[in-house]
Short mmCIF file of C-alpha atoms in Angstrom, two decimals:
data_model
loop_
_atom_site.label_atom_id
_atom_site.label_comp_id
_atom_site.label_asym_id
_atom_site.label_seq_id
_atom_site.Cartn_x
_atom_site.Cartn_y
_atom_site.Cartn_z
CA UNK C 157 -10.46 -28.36 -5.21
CA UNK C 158 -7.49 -28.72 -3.14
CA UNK C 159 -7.79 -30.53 0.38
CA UNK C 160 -6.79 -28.59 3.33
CA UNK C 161 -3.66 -29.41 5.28
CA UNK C 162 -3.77 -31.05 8.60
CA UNK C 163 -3.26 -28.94 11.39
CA UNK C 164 -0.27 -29.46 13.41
CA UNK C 165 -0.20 -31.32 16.80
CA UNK C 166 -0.84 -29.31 20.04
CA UNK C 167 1.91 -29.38 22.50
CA UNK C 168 1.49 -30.91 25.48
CA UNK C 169 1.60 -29.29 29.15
CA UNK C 170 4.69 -30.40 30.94
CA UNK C 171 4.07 -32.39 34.05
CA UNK C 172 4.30 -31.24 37.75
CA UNK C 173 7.86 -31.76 39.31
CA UNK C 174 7.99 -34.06 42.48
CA UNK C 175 8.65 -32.19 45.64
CA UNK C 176 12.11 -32.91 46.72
CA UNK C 177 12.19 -34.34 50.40
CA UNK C 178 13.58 -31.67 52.76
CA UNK C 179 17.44 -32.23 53.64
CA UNK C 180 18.27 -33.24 56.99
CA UNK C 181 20.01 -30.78 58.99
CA UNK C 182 23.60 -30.80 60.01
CA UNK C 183 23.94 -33.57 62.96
CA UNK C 184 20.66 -34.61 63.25
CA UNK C 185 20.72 -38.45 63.25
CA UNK C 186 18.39 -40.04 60.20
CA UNK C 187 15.42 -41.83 61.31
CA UNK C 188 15.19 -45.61 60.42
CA UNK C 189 12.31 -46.37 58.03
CA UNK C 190 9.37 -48.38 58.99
CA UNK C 191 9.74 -52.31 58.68
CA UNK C 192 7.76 -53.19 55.73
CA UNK C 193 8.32 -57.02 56.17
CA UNK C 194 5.34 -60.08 56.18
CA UNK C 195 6.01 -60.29 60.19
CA UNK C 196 6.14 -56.44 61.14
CA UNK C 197 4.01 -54.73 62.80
CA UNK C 198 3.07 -51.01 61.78
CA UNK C 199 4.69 -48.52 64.06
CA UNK C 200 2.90 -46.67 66.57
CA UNK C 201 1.72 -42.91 65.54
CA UNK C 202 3.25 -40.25 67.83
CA UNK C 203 0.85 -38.82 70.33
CA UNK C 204 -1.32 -36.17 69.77
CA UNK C 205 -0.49 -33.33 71.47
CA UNK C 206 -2.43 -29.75 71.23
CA UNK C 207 -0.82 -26.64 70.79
CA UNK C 208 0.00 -24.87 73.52
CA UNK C 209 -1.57 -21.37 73.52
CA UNK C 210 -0.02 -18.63 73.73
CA UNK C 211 -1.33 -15.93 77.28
CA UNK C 212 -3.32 -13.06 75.68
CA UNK C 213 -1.15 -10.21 75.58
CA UNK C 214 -1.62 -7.90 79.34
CA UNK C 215 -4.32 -4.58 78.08
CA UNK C 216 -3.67 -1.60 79.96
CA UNK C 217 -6.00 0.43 80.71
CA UNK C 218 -6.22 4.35 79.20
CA UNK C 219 -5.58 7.11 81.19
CA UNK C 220 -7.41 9.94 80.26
CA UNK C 221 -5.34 13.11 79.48
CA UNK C 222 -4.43 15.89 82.01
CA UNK C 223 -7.43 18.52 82.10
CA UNK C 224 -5.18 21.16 81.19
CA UNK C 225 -3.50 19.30 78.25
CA UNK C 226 -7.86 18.69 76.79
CA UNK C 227 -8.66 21.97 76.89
CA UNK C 228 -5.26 22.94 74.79
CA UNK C 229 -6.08 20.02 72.65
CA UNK C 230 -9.74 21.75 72.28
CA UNK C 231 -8.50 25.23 72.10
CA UNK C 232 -5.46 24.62 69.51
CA UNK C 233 -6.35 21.29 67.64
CA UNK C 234 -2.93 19.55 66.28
CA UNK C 235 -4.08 19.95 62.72
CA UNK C 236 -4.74 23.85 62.61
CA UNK C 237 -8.34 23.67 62.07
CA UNK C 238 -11.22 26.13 63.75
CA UNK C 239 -10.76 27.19 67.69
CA UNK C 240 -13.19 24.73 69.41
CA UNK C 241 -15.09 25.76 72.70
CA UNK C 242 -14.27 24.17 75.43
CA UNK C 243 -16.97 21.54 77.25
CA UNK C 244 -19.14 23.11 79.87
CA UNK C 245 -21.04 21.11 82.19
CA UNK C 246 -23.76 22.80 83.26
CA UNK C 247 -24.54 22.34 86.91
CA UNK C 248 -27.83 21.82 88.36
CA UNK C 249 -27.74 25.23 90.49
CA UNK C 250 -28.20 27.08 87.55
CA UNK C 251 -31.91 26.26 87.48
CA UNK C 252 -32.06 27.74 91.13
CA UNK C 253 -30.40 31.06 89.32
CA UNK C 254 -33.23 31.12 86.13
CA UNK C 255 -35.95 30.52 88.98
CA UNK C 256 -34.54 33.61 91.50
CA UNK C 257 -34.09 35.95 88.09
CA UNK C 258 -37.65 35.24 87.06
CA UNK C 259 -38.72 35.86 91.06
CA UNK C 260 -36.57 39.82 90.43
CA UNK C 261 -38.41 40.02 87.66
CA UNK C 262 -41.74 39.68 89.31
CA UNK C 263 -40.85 41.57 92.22
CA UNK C 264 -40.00 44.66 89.53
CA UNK C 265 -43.27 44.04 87.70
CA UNK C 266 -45.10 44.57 90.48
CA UNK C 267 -43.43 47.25 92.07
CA UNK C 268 -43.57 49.32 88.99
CA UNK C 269 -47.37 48.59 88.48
CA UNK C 270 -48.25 49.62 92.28
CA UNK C 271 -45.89 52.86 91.69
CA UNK C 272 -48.07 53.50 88.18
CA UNK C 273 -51.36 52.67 90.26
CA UNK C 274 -50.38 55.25 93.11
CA UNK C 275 -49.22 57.83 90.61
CA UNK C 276 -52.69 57.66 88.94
CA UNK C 277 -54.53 57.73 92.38
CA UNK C 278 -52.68 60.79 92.99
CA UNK C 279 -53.56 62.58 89.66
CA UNK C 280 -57.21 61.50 90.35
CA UNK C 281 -57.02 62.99 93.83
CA UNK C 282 -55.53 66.30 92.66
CA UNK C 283 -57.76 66.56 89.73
CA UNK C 284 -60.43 66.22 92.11
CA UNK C 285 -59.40 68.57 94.77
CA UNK C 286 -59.00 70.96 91.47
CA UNK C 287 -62.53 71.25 90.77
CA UNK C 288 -63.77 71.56 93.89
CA UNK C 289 -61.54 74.58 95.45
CA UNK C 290 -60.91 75.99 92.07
CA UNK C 291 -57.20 78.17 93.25
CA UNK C 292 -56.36 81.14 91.18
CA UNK C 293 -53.80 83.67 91.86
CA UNK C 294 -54.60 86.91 93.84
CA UNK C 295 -54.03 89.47 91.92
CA UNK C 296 -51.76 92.87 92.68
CA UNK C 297 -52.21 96.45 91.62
CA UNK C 298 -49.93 99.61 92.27
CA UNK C 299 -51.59 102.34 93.42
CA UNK C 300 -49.96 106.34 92.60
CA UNK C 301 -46.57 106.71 94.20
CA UNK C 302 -47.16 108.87 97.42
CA UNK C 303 -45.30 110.90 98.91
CA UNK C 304 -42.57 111.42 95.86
CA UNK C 305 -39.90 113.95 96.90
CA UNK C 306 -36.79 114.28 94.33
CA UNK C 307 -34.16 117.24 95.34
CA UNK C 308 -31.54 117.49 93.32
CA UNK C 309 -28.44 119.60 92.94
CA UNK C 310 -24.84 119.87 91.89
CA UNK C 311 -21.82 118.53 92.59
CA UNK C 312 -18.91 120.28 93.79
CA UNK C 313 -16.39 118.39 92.46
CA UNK C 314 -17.61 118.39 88.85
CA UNK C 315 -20.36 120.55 87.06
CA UNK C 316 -21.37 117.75 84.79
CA UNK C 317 -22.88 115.48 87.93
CA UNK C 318 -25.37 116.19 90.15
CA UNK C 319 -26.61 114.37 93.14
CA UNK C 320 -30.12 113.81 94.38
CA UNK C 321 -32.15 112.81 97.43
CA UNK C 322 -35.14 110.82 97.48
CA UNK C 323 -38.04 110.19 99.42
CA UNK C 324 -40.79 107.50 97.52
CA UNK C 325 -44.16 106.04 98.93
CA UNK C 326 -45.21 102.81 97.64
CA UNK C 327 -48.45 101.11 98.26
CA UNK C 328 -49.53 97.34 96.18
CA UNK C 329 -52.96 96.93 96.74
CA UNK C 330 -53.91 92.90 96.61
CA UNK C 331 -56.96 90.79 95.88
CA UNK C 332 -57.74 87.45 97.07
CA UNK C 333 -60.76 85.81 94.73
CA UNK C 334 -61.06 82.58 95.93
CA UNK C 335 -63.42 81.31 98.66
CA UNK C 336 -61.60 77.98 100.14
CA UNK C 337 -58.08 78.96 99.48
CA UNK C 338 -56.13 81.54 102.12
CA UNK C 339 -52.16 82.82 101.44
CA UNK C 340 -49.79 83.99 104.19
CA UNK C 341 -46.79 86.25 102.74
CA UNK C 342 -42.84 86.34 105.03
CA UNK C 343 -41.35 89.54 105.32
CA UNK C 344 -39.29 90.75 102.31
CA UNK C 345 -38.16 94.01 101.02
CA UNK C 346 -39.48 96.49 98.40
CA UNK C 347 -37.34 98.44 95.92
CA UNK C 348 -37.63 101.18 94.24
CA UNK C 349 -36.36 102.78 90.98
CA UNK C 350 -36.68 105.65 88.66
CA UNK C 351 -37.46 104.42 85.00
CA UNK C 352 -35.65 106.76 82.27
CA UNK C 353 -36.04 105.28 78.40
CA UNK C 354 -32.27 106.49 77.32
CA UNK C 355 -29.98 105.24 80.27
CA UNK C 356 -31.65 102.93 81.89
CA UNK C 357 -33.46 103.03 85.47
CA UNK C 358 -31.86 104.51 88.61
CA UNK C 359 -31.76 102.70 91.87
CA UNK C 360 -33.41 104.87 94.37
CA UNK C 361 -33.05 102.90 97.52
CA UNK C 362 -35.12 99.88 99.31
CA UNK C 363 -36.81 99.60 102.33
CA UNK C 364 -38.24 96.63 104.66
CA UNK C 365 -41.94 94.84 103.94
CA UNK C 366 -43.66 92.61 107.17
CA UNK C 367 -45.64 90.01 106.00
CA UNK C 368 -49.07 88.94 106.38
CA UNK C 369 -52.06 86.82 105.84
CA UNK C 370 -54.93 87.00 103.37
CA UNK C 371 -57.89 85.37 103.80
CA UNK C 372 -60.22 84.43 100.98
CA UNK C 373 -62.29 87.17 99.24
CA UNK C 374 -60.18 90.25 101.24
CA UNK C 375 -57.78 92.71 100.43
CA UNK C 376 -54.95 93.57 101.60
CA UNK C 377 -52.20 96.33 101.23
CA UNK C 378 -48.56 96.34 101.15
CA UNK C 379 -46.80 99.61 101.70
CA UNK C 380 -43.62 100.89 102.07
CA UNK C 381 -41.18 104.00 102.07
CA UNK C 382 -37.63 103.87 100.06
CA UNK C 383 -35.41 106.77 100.83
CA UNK C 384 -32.00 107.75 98.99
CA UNK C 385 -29.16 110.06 99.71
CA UNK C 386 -26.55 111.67 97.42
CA UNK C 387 -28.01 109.14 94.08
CA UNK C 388 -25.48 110.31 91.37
CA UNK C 389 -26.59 111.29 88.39
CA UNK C 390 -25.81 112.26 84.74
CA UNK C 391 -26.58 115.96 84.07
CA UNK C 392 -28.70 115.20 81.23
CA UNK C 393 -30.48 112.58 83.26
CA UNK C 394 -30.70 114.70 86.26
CA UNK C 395 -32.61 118.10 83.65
CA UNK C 396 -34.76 115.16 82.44
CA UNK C 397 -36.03 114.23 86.34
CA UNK C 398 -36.35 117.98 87.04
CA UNK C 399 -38.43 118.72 83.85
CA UNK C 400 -40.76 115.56 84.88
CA UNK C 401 -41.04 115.88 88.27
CA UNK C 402 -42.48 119.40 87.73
CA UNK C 403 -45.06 117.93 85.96
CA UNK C 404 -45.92 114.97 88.01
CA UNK C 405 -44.74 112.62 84.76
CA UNK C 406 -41.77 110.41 86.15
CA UNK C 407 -42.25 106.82 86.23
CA UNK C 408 -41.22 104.53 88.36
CA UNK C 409 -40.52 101.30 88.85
CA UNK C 410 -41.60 99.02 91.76
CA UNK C 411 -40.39 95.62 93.19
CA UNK C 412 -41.23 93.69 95.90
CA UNK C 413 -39.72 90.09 97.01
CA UNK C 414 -40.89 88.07 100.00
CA UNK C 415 -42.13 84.37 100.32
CA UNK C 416 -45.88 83.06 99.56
CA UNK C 417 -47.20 79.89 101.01
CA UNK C 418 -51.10 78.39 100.56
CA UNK C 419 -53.22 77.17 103.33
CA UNK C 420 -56.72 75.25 102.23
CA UNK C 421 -58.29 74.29 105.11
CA UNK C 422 -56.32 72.33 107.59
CA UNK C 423 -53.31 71.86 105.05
CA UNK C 424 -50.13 74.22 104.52
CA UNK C 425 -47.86 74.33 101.95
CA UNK C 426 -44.12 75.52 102.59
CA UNK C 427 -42.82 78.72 101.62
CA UNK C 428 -41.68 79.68 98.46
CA UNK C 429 -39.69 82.58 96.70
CA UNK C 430 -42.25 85.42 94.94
CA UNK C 431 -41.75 88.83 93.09
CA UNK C 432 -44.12 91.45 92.39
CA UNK C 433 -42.98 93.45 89.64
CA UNK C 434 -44.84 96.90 89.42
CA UNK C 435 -43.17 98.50 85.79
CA UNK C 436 -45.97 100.86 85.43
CA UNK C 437 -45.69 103.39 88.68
CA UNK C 438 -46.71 107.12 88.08
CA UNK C 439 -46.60 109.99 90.37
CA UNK C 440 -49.50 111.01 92.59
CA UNK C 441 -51.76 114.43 91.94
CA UNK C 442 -50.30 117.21 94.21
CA UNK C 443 -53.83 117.11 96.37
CA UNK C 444 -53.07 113.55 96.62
CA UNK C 445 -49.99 113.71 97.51
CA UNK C 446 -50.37 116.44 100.08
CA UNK C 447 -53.48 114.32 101.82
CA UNK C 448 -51.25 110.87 101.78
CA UNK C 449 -48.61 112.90 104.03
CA UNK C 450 -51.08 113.60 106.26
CA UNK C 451 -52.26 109.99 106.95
CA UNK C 452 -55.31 109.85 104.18
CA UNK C 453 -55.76 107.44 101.72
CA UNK C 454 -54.60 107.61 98.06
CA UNK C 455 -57.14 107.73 95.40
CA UNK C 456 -55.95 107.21 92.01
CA UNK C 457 -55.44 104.74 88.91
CA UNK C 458 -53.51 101.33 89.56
CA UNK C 459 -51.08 99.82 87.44
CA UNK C 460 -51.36 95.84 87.27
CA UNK C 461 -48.51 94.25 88.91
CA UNK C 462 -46.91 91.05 87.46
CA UNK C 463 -46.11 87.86 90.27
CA UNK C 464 -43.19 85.47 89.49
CA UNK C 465 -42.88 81.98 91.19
CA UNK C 466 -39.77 81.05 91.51
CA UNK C 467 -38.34 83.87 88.49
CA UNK C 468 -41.51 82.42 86.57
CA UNK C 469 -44.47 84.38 86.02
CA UNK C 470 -47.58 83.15 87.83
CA UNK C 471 -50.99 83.09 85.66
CA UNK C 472 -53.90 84.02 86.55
CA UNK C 473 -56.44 80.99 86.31
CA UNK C 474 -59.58 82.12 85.81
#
């Protein structure tokens, strides 16, 4: 077997260089070197001397930036990001506000719970007073229209219209049916009309009403006399009068407006608008009407009349 051959030498690392000694500059004069003799004596080292430190450099101090120039900073940020809020410092008088607001709000609480405690005391009082006077509304009733005179004749000028006079009684009979509760009625004024189903009701004229009072459990009357001259009328309505006036049929309508106001016991209430309305009215007998003319008393059936408060009718509670 043949022997391996030897394997070459490895090179060797070349050696460091020697520094070279620095050159001297131009004109500087060359320093002797040190006597290196049996009799010499080493030369003396050069004094230590420490490095003179340098002052610190003079800090000033920061400024901080104009108010104005913050809050742009804070409202318009140099890099484009979100709108930021400005800083507020919150004061200490704003806990004196928070206290006075909750001190309103107390104040309101309590207000609105005294109004809600007198509103209830009221409804108790009234509710109370209820039951023990127990109001209800008088009630009204028309007795038969005495004296009725109706004369009617033609026009002049035209054949087709006539003209008519008119002479109506009118008497409301009234009933007061409570015992602790009085009313006192102001003067007003009663009307009177003639009622006709195909053109309507005729105005006959109005006349003056006084008032008065009415005590509890009485009746009283309110009467009145409506006259009309030279009422112009259709001729059709005007043959349709004539035919029921001859037989005592024509129907009439009654209304009477005054003021009301309610006394119960010591207290009074003020006076307020009412309307009897009387739709039913018929025509007395002939006997009856003879005897009203000479000062005696009607005697008859009554038509209910309605009462309005205020253009609102007024129920009866019973």
């Amino acid at each position: 077997m043949a022997e391996k051959p030897p394997l070459p030498p490895k090179p060797k690392p070349p050696l460091p260089s020697k520094p070279r000694p620095k050159a001297a500059p131009a004109g500087a004069r060359p320093t002797p070197p040190p006597p290196t003799g049996p009799g010499s004596r080493p030369a003396a080292a050069p004094p230590f001397k420490k490095p003179t430190l340098a002052p610190p450099p003079q800090v000033l101090p920061l400024k901080p930036p104009p108010a104005h120039q913050y809050r742009q900073q804070q409202q318009y940020p140099p890099g484009g990001g979100a709108r930021k809020q400005p800083y507020r410092q919150q004061h200490p008088h704003h806990r004196h506000r928070r206290g006075g607001g909750c001190s309103c709000r107390r104040v309101c609480c309590l207000a609105t719970g005294l109004a809600l405690l007198a509103l209830c005391l009221a409804l108790a009082a009234a509710c109370l007073a209820y039951l023990y006077y127990r109001p209800r509304a008088p009630s009204f009733h028309l007795q038969p229209l005495s004296p009725v005179r109706l004369r009617l004749g033609n026009n002049s000028s035209s054949a087709a219209v006539s003209a008519m006079d008119a002479t109506v009684g009118a008497r409301v009979v009234s009933w007061n049916p409570n015992e602790r509760v009085a009313f006192r009625y102001g003067d007003g004024e009663g009307r009177v009309a003639l009622r006709d189903a195909d053109d309507g009701d005729v105005a006959l004229g109005w006349a003056p009403v006084r008032g008065f009072a009415h005590a509890p459990r009485t009746v009283a009357t309110v009467a009145f006399v409506a006259t009309a001259r030279g009422v112009v009328l259709d001729e059709a309505v005007a043959a349709r009068v004539r035919d029921r006036y001859r037989r005592r049929q024509q129907g009439f309508r009654v209304v009477v407006d005054a003021h009301v106001g309610v006394r119960v016991g010591a207290l009074r209430t003020g006076m307020v608008p009412v309307r009897l309305l009387c739709d039913d009215g018929a025509m007395a007998p002939r006997a009856a009407d003879a005897g009203a003319s000479d000062g005696g008393t009607v005697v008859g059936p009554m038509s209910k009349c309605q009462v309005l408060l205020f253009r609102v009718r007024w129920f009866s509670l019973n």
